[in-house]
């Protein structure tokens, strides 16, 4: 069974304008509302790939109900915890060649609700897969990532982490199945600046030494790097007109793991994932997967293990 956990869900509003000017009414050319949050994106894309899953998270108010309704309409199982307050709305504006991202904080989560979430995770059947991805709401400290990792280890869950927190390093003791930092997050984790590809590989291998079973580094328009104790693989990304990059990393991660879960080789999963991430970047929201086969033709994959 597959579970996703979004601790700080959101409705994402995507708009397109010719330009964004101060002190005047800026009228949009297009708009789109989507149930969102990084692990919710993962739930949606996994379902589009034919993989059933259950979405966990905190929701509140009319916006939280919208998210729950949207997922249920997509036939995704939900097991949310209701909280006081209103689930946040984030706004992403595409203005010509520029992209603006306005992200809110979300409601305050009291300690008893946090404990309720940890109990839900403890109740996940042994051997299941759990994605934990995204930011934290007010009232929840970064220590929760380590608590979840400890639970996952004890209950033999395949834990996948995509979090922008230095606590990720403390989670590695519990041997997560996969972690997905991007280049900027690697720089933050190790207090480095402007990493080269060779340095990214060195740090990726350091994450493996510290306990991660697999590392997938998203590199945006440059593709991705995958590292395990057996291999290092570099995959490029297709080129196209970028519309919105917000969900591209989520698409990369979920499609990669989804393909592995469906029995694909690591190589085939990486190529498919790169195409799905790019397709998402070329769309207003998550890819509908209709252009994946075409994009796959533009992707190069190389094994780098023998060179390093």
Short mmCIF file of C-alpha atoms in Angstrom, two decimals:
data_model
loop_
_atom_site.label_atom_id
_atom_site.label_comp_id
_atom_site.label_asym_id
_atom_site.label_seq_id
_atom_site.Cartn_x
_atom_site.Cartn_y
_atom_site.Cartn_z
CA UNK A 1 0.00 0.00 0.00
CA UNK A 2 1.10 3.56 -0.70
CA UNK A 3 0.49 6.53 1.62
CA UNK A 4 1.36 10.20 1.22
CA UNK A 5 1.60 12.74 4.03
CA UNK A 6 1.17 16.47 3.40
CA UNK A 7 1.56 18.31 6.69
CA UNK A 8 0.75 21.71 5.16
CA UNK A 9 -1.64 21.30 2.19
CA UNK A 10 -2.76 24.18 0.01
CA UNK A 11 -4.98 25.28 -2.80
CA UNK A 12 -2.68 26.58 -5.50
CA UNK A 13 -3.97 29.38 -7.73
CA UNK A 14 -2.09 29.61 -11.02
CA UNK A 15 -2.56 32.75 -13.13
CA UNK A 16 -1.08 34.07 -16.34
CA UNK A 17 -0.76 37.78 -17.08
CA UNK A 18 1.02 39.76 -19.79
CA UNK A 19 2.84 41.77 -17.12
CA UNK A 20 2.54 42.40 -13.39
CA UNK A 21 2.42 46.09 -12.55
CA UNK A 22 2.04 47.78 -9.12
CA UNK A 23 -0.93 49.94 -8.05
CA UNK A 24 -3.20 48.94 -10.96
CA UNK A 25 -5.66 46.13 -11.66
CA UNK A 26 -3.75 43.32 -13.37
CA UNK A 27 -6.22 41.20 -15.35
CA UNK A 28 -5.38 37.57 -16.06
CA UNK A 29 -5.33 35.70 -19.35
CA UNK A 30 -5.84 32.34 -17.64
CA UNK A 31 -6.35 30.93 -14.16
CA UNK A 32 -6.46 27.50 -12.58
CA UNK A 33 -7.22 26.27 -9.05
CA UNK A 34 -5.73 23.00 -7.83
CA UNK A 35 -5.65 20.92 -4.67
CA UNK A 36 -2.00 20.99 -3.81
CA UNK A 37 0.80 20.46 -1.36
CA UNK A 38 3.82 18.42 -2.41
CA UNK A 39 2.63 15.00 -1.24
CA UNK A 40 -0.89 15.70 -2.52
CA UNK A 41 0.69 16.25 -5.94
CA UNK A 42 2.34 12.88 -5.50
CA UNK A 43 -1.00 11.25 -4.66
CA UNK A 44 -2.60 12.73 -7.77
CA UNK A 45 0.16 11.70 -10.13
CA UNK A 46 0.43 8.20 -8.71
CA UNK A 47 -3.31 7.80 -9.29
CA UNK A 48 -2.91 9.00 -12.89
CA UNK A 49 -0.33 6.24 -13.27
CA UNK A 50 -2.86 3.71 -11.99
CA UNK A 51 -1.41 3.37 -8.48
CA UNK A 52 -3.94 3.58 -5.65
CA UNK A 53 -2.84 5.46 -2.55
CA UNK A 54 -4.13 7.17 0.59
CA UNK A 55 -3.49 10.84 1.33
CA UNK A 56 -2.82 11.94 4.93
CA UNK A 57 -2.54 15.51 6.15
CA UNK A 58 -4.05 18.40 8.10
CA UNK A 59 -6.96 20.31 6.56
CA UNK A 60 -9.18 23.14 7.81
CA UNK A 61 -12.08 25.30 6.69
CA UNK A 62 -13.70 25.57 3.27
CA UNK A 63 -10.35 25.30 1.51
CA UNK A 64 -9.56 22.05 3.28
CA UNK A 65 -12.93 20.66 2.25
CA UNK A 66 -12.20 21.65 -1.35
CA UNK A 67 -8.95 19.65 -1.26
CA UNK A 68 -10.64 16.61 0.24
CA UNK A 69 -13.48 16.77 -2.29
CA UNK A 70 -11.08 17.13 -5.20
CA UNK A 71 -9.06 14.08 -4.16
CA UNK A 72 -12.14 11.99 -3.57
CA UNK A 73 -13.45 12.95 -7.01
CA UNK A 74 -10.19 11.59 -8.41
CA UNK A 75 -10.86 8.36 -6.44
CA UNK A 76 -7.92 8.95 -4.11
CA UNK A 77 -8.46 7.70 -0.57
CA UNK A 78 -8.16 10.38 2.12
CA UNK A 79 -7.50 10.13 5.84
CA UNK A 80 -7.10 13.77 6.84
CA UNK A 81 -7.10 15.31 10.29
CA UNK A 82 -9.45 18.29 10.65
CA UNK A 83 -8.00 21.37 12.38
CA UNK A 84 -9.25 24.84 13.24
CA UNK A 85 -8.41 27.60 10.82
CA UNK A 86 -8.28 27.65 7.03
CA UNK A 87 -6.00 25.63 4.79
CA UNK A 88 -3.79 28.06 2.92
CA UNK A 89 -4.11 29.36 -0.63
CA UNK A 90 -0.88 29.95 -2.56
CA UNK A 91 -0.64 32.09 -5.69
CA UNK A 92 1.69 31.54 -8.64
CA UNK A 93 1.84 34.22 -11.31
CA UNK A 94 3.37 33.81 -14.75
CA UNK A 95 4.07 37.29 -16.17
CA UNK A 96 5.79 37.08 -19.53
CA UNK A 97 9.18 35.42 -18.90
CA UNK A 98 8.98 35.88 -15.12
CA UNK A 99 7.36 33.65 -12.50
CA UNK A 100 6.22 34.90 -9.08
CA UNK A 101 5.48 32.53 -6.18
CA UNK A 102 3.46 33.73 -3.17
CA UNK A 103 3.29 31.03 -0.50
CA UNK A 104 1.31 31.37 2.76
CA UNK A 105 2.03 29.75 6.12
CA UNK A 106 -1.21 27.89 6.89
CA UNK A 107 -3.09 27.28 10.15
CA UNK A 108 -1.59 26.55 13.57
CA UNK A 109 -1.50 22.84 14.44
CA UNK A 110 -1.92 22.13 18.19
CA UNK A 111 0.14 19.39 19.90
CA UNK A 112 -2.76 16.93 20.18
CA UNK A 113 -3.34 17.08 16.42
CA UNK A 114 0.35 16.44 15.78
CA UNK A 115 0.19 13.39 18.05
CA UNK A 116 -2.92 12.22 16.21
CA UNK A 117 -0.99 12.36 12.95
CA UNK A 118 1.91 10.38 14.37
CA UNK A 119 -0.56 7.76 15.55
CA UNK A 120 -2.04 7.51 12.05
CA UNK A 121 1.44 6.90 10.70
CA UNK A 122 2.05 4.23 13.35
CA UNK A 123 -1.12 2.51 12.12
CA UNK A 124 0.08 2.27 8.51
CA UNK A 125 0.43 -1.45 7.66
CA UNK A 126 3.92 -2.86 7.93
CA UNK A 127 5.77 -2.93 4.63
CA UNK A 128 3.81 -0.06 3.08
CA UNK A 129 5.36 2.91 1.28
CA UNK A 130 5.10 6.42 2.78
CA UNK A 131 5.90 9.70 1.04
CA UNK A 132 6.51 12.70 3.33
CA UNK A 133 6.96 15.87 1.36
CA UNK A 134 6.60 19.61 1.70
CA UNK A 135 6.75 22.39 4.27
CA UNK A 136 5.51 22.51 7.85
CA UNK A 137 2.53 24.42 9.24
CA UNK A 138 2.76 26.67 12.26
CA UNK A 139 2.93 24.71 15.52
CA UNK A 140 4.93 21.80 14.07
CA UNK A 141 8.70 21.73 14.50
CA UNK A 142 11.17 20.11 12.11
CA UNK A 143 11.70 17.35 14.69
CA UNK A 144 8.57 15.68 13.31
CA UNK A 145 10.57 14.47 10.31
CA UNK A 146 12.88 12.51 12.61
CA UNK A 147 9.91 11.16 14.59
CA UNK A 148 8.29 9.95 11.38
CA UNK A 149 11.57 8.39 10.20
CA UNK A 150 11.89 6.50 13.47
CA UNK A 151 8.32 5.20 13.20
CA UNK A 152 8.89 4.20 9.58
CA UNK A 153 12.04 2.29 10.49
CA UNK A 154 10.36 0.47 13.37
CA UNK A 155 7.34 -0.48 11.25
CA UNK A 156 9.43 -1.39 8.18
CA UNK A 157 7.87 1.27 5.97
CA UNK A 158 9.57 2.36 2.74
CA UNK A 159 9.99 6.04 3.59
CA UNK A 160 10.50 8.66 0.88
CA UNK A 161 11.46 12.15 2.04
CA UNK A 162 11.38 15.39 0.08
CA UNK A 163 11.83 18.09 2.71
CA UNK A 164 13.78 21.36 2.87
CA UNK A 165 15.18 20.88 6.37
CA UNK A 166 18.57 20.07 7.84
CA UNK A 167 16.71 17.56 10.01
CA UNK A 168 16.80 15.39 6.90
CA UNK A 169 20.38 14.53 7.87
CA UNK A 170 19.16 13.23 11.24
CA UNK A 171 16.60 11.05 9.44
CA UNK A 172 19.30 9.16 7.54
CA UNK A 173 20.11 7.04 10.60
CA UNK A 174 16.76 5.33 9.97
CA UNK A 175 17.66 4.40 6.37
CA UNK A 176 14.91 6.00 4.29
CA UNK A 177 14.11 4.22 1.02
CA UNK A 178 14.76 7.40 -0.99
CA UNK A 179 15.39 11.10 -0.45
CA UNK A 180 14.99 13.81 -3.11
CA UNK A 181 16.96 16.99 -2.51
CA UNK A 182 17.35 19.51 -5.29
CA UNK A 183 20.63 21.31 -5.97
CA UNK A 184 19.77 24.28 -3.74
CA UNK A 185 18.73 21.99 -0.88
CA UNK A 186 22.03 20.09 -1.14
CA UNK A 187 23.88 23.39 -0.91
CA UNK A 188 21.83 24.27 2.18
CA UNK A 189 22.29 20.86 3.83
CA UNK A 190 26.07 21.00 3.55
CA UNK A 191 26.61 24.79 3.73
CA UNK A 192 28.04 24.93 0.22
CA UNK A 193 27.68 27.44 -2.61
CA UNK A 194 27.07 26.82 -6.33
CA UNK A 195 27.82 23.11 -6.54
CA UNK A 196 29.23 21.58 -9.70
CA UNK A 197 27.89 18.25 -10.96
CA UNK A 198 30.96 16.48 -9.57
CA UNK A 199 30.38 18.05 -6.15
CA UNK A 200 26.70 17.08 -6.26
CA UNK A 201 27.72 13.47 -6.85
CA UNK A 202 30.20 13.58 -3.96
CA UNK A 203 27.54 14.94 -1.60
CA UNK A 204 24.98 12.47 -2.90
CA UNK A 205 27.37 9.66 -2.02
CA UNK A 206 27.84 11.21 1.40
CA UNK A 207 24.07 10.98 1.94
CA UNK A 208 24.26 7.30 1.02
CA UNK A 209 27.09 6.77 3.52
CA UNK A 210 24.98 8.41 6.22
CA UNK A 211 22.13 5.96 5.66
CA UNK A 212 19.93 6.89 2.68
CA UNK A 213 19.26 3.87 0.47
CA UNK A 214 18.74 5.95 -2.68
CA UNK A 215 19.21 9.62 -3.57
CA UNK A 216 17.44 11.40 -6.42
CA UNK A 217 18.75 14.94 -7.02
CA UNK A 218 16.46 17.10 -9.14
CA UNK A 219 18.32 19.61 -11.29
CA UNK A 220 15.41 21.45 -12.92
CA UNK A 221 15.88 22.02 -16.64
CA UNK A 222 19.19 20.14 -16.44
CA UNK A 223 17.50 16.87 -15.51
CA UNK A 224 18.39 14.71 -12.51
CA UNK A 225 21.04 12.55 -10.86
CA UNK A 226 20.29 9.21 -9.23
CA UNK A 227 22.64 7.54 -6.77
CA UNK A 228 22.57 4.21 -4.94
CA UNK A 229 25.30 1.98 -3.54
CA UNK A 230 25.33 0.21 -6.93
CA UNK A 231 25.20 2.99 -9.50
CA UNK A 232 25.22 6.68 -10.37
CA UNK A 233 23.02 7.72 -13.29
CA UNK A 234 22.64 11.07 -15.04
CA UNK A 235 19.49 11.87 -17.00
CA UNK A 236 18.80 14.99 -19.07
CA UNK A 237 15.52 16.89 -19.39
CA UNK A 238 13.53 17.70 -22.55
CA UNK A 239 13.39 21.31 -23.70
CA UNK A 240 10.19 23.29 -24.07
CA UNK A 241 8.27 26.39 -23.07
CA UNK A 242 8.16 26.59 -19.29
CA UNK A 243 4.75 27.58 -17.89
CA UNK A 244 5.07 26.73 -14.19
CA UNK A 245 7.89 24.93 -12.37
CA UNK A 246 6.08 24.60 -9.02
CA UNK A 247 5.03 20.94 -9.27
CA UNK A 248 7.82 19.64 -11.51
CA UNK A 249 9.90 18.14 -8.68
CA UNK A 250 6.85 16.37 -7.25
CA UNK A 251 6.09 14.94 -10.68
CA UNK A 252 9.69 13.75 -11.07
CA UNK A 253 9.68 12.02 -7.69
CA UNK A 254 6.25 10.39 -7.86
CA UNK A 255 6.64 9.13 -11.42
CA UNK A 256 10.10 7.70 -10.69
CA UNK A 257 8.96 5.78 -7.63
CA UNK A 258 5.67 4.87 -9.30
CA UNK A 259 7.50 3.30 -12.22
CA UNK A 260 9.81 1.39 -9.88
CA UNK A 261 6.76 0.19 -7.96
CA UNK A 262 5.22 -1.00 -11.24
CA UNK A 263 8.29 -3.09 -12.07
CA UNK A 264 10.26 -0.82 -14.41
CA UNK A 265 14.04 -0.78 -14.40
CA UNK A 266 15.83 2.11 -12.72
CA UNK A 267 16.85 3.45 -16.13
CA UNK A 268 13.35 3.35 -17.60
CA UNK A 269 11.92 4.88 -14.42
CA UNK A 270 14.41 7.77 -14.54
CA UNK A 271 13.69 8.57 -18.18
CA UNK A 272 9.95 8.45 -17.57
CA UNK A 273 10.34 10.64 -14.49
CA UNK A 274 12.41 13.25 -16.32
CA UNK A 275 9.76 13.42 -19.05
CA UNK A 276 6.99 13.75 -16.47
CA UNK A 277 8.79 16.52 -14.60
CA UNK A 278 9.32 18.43 -17.83
CA UNK A 279 5.74 17.87 -18.98
CA UNK A 280 4.58 19.34 -15.68
CA UNK A 281 6.86 22.38 -16.09
CA UNK A 282 5.34 22.90 -19.53
CA UNK A 283 1.80 22.81 -18.05
CA UNK A 284 -0.27 25.01 -15.74
CA UNK A 285 -0.27 22.21 -13.14
CA UNK A 286 0.60 18.51 -12.97
CA UNK A 287 1.15 16.67 -16.24
CA UNK A 288 -1.79 14.73 -17.66
CA UNK A 289 0.84 12.29 -19.03
CA UNK A 290 -0.42 12.67 -22.62
CA UNK A 291 2.93 13.88 -24.00
CA UNK A 292 5.28 11.61 -22.07
CA UNK A 293 6.11 9.18 -24.86
CA UNK A 294 7.10 12.04 -27.16
CA UNK A 295 9.25 13.74 -24.50
CA UNK A 296 11.02 10.49 -23.66
CA UNK A 297 12.60 10.55 -27.12
CA UNK A 298 14.49 13.73 -26.22
CA UNK A 299 16.15 12.38 -23.06
CA UNK A 300 19.70 11.04 -22.70
CA UNK A 301 20.77 8.73 -19.89
CA UNK A 302 24.32 7.92 -18.84
CA UNK A 303 25.85 5.68 -16.18
CA UNK A 304 28.58 7.62 -14.40
CA UNK A 305 29.80 5.06 -11.88
CA UNK A 306 32.79 3.99 -13.94
CA UNK A 307 34.00 7.59 -14.34
CA UNK A 308 34.06 8.50 -10.65
#
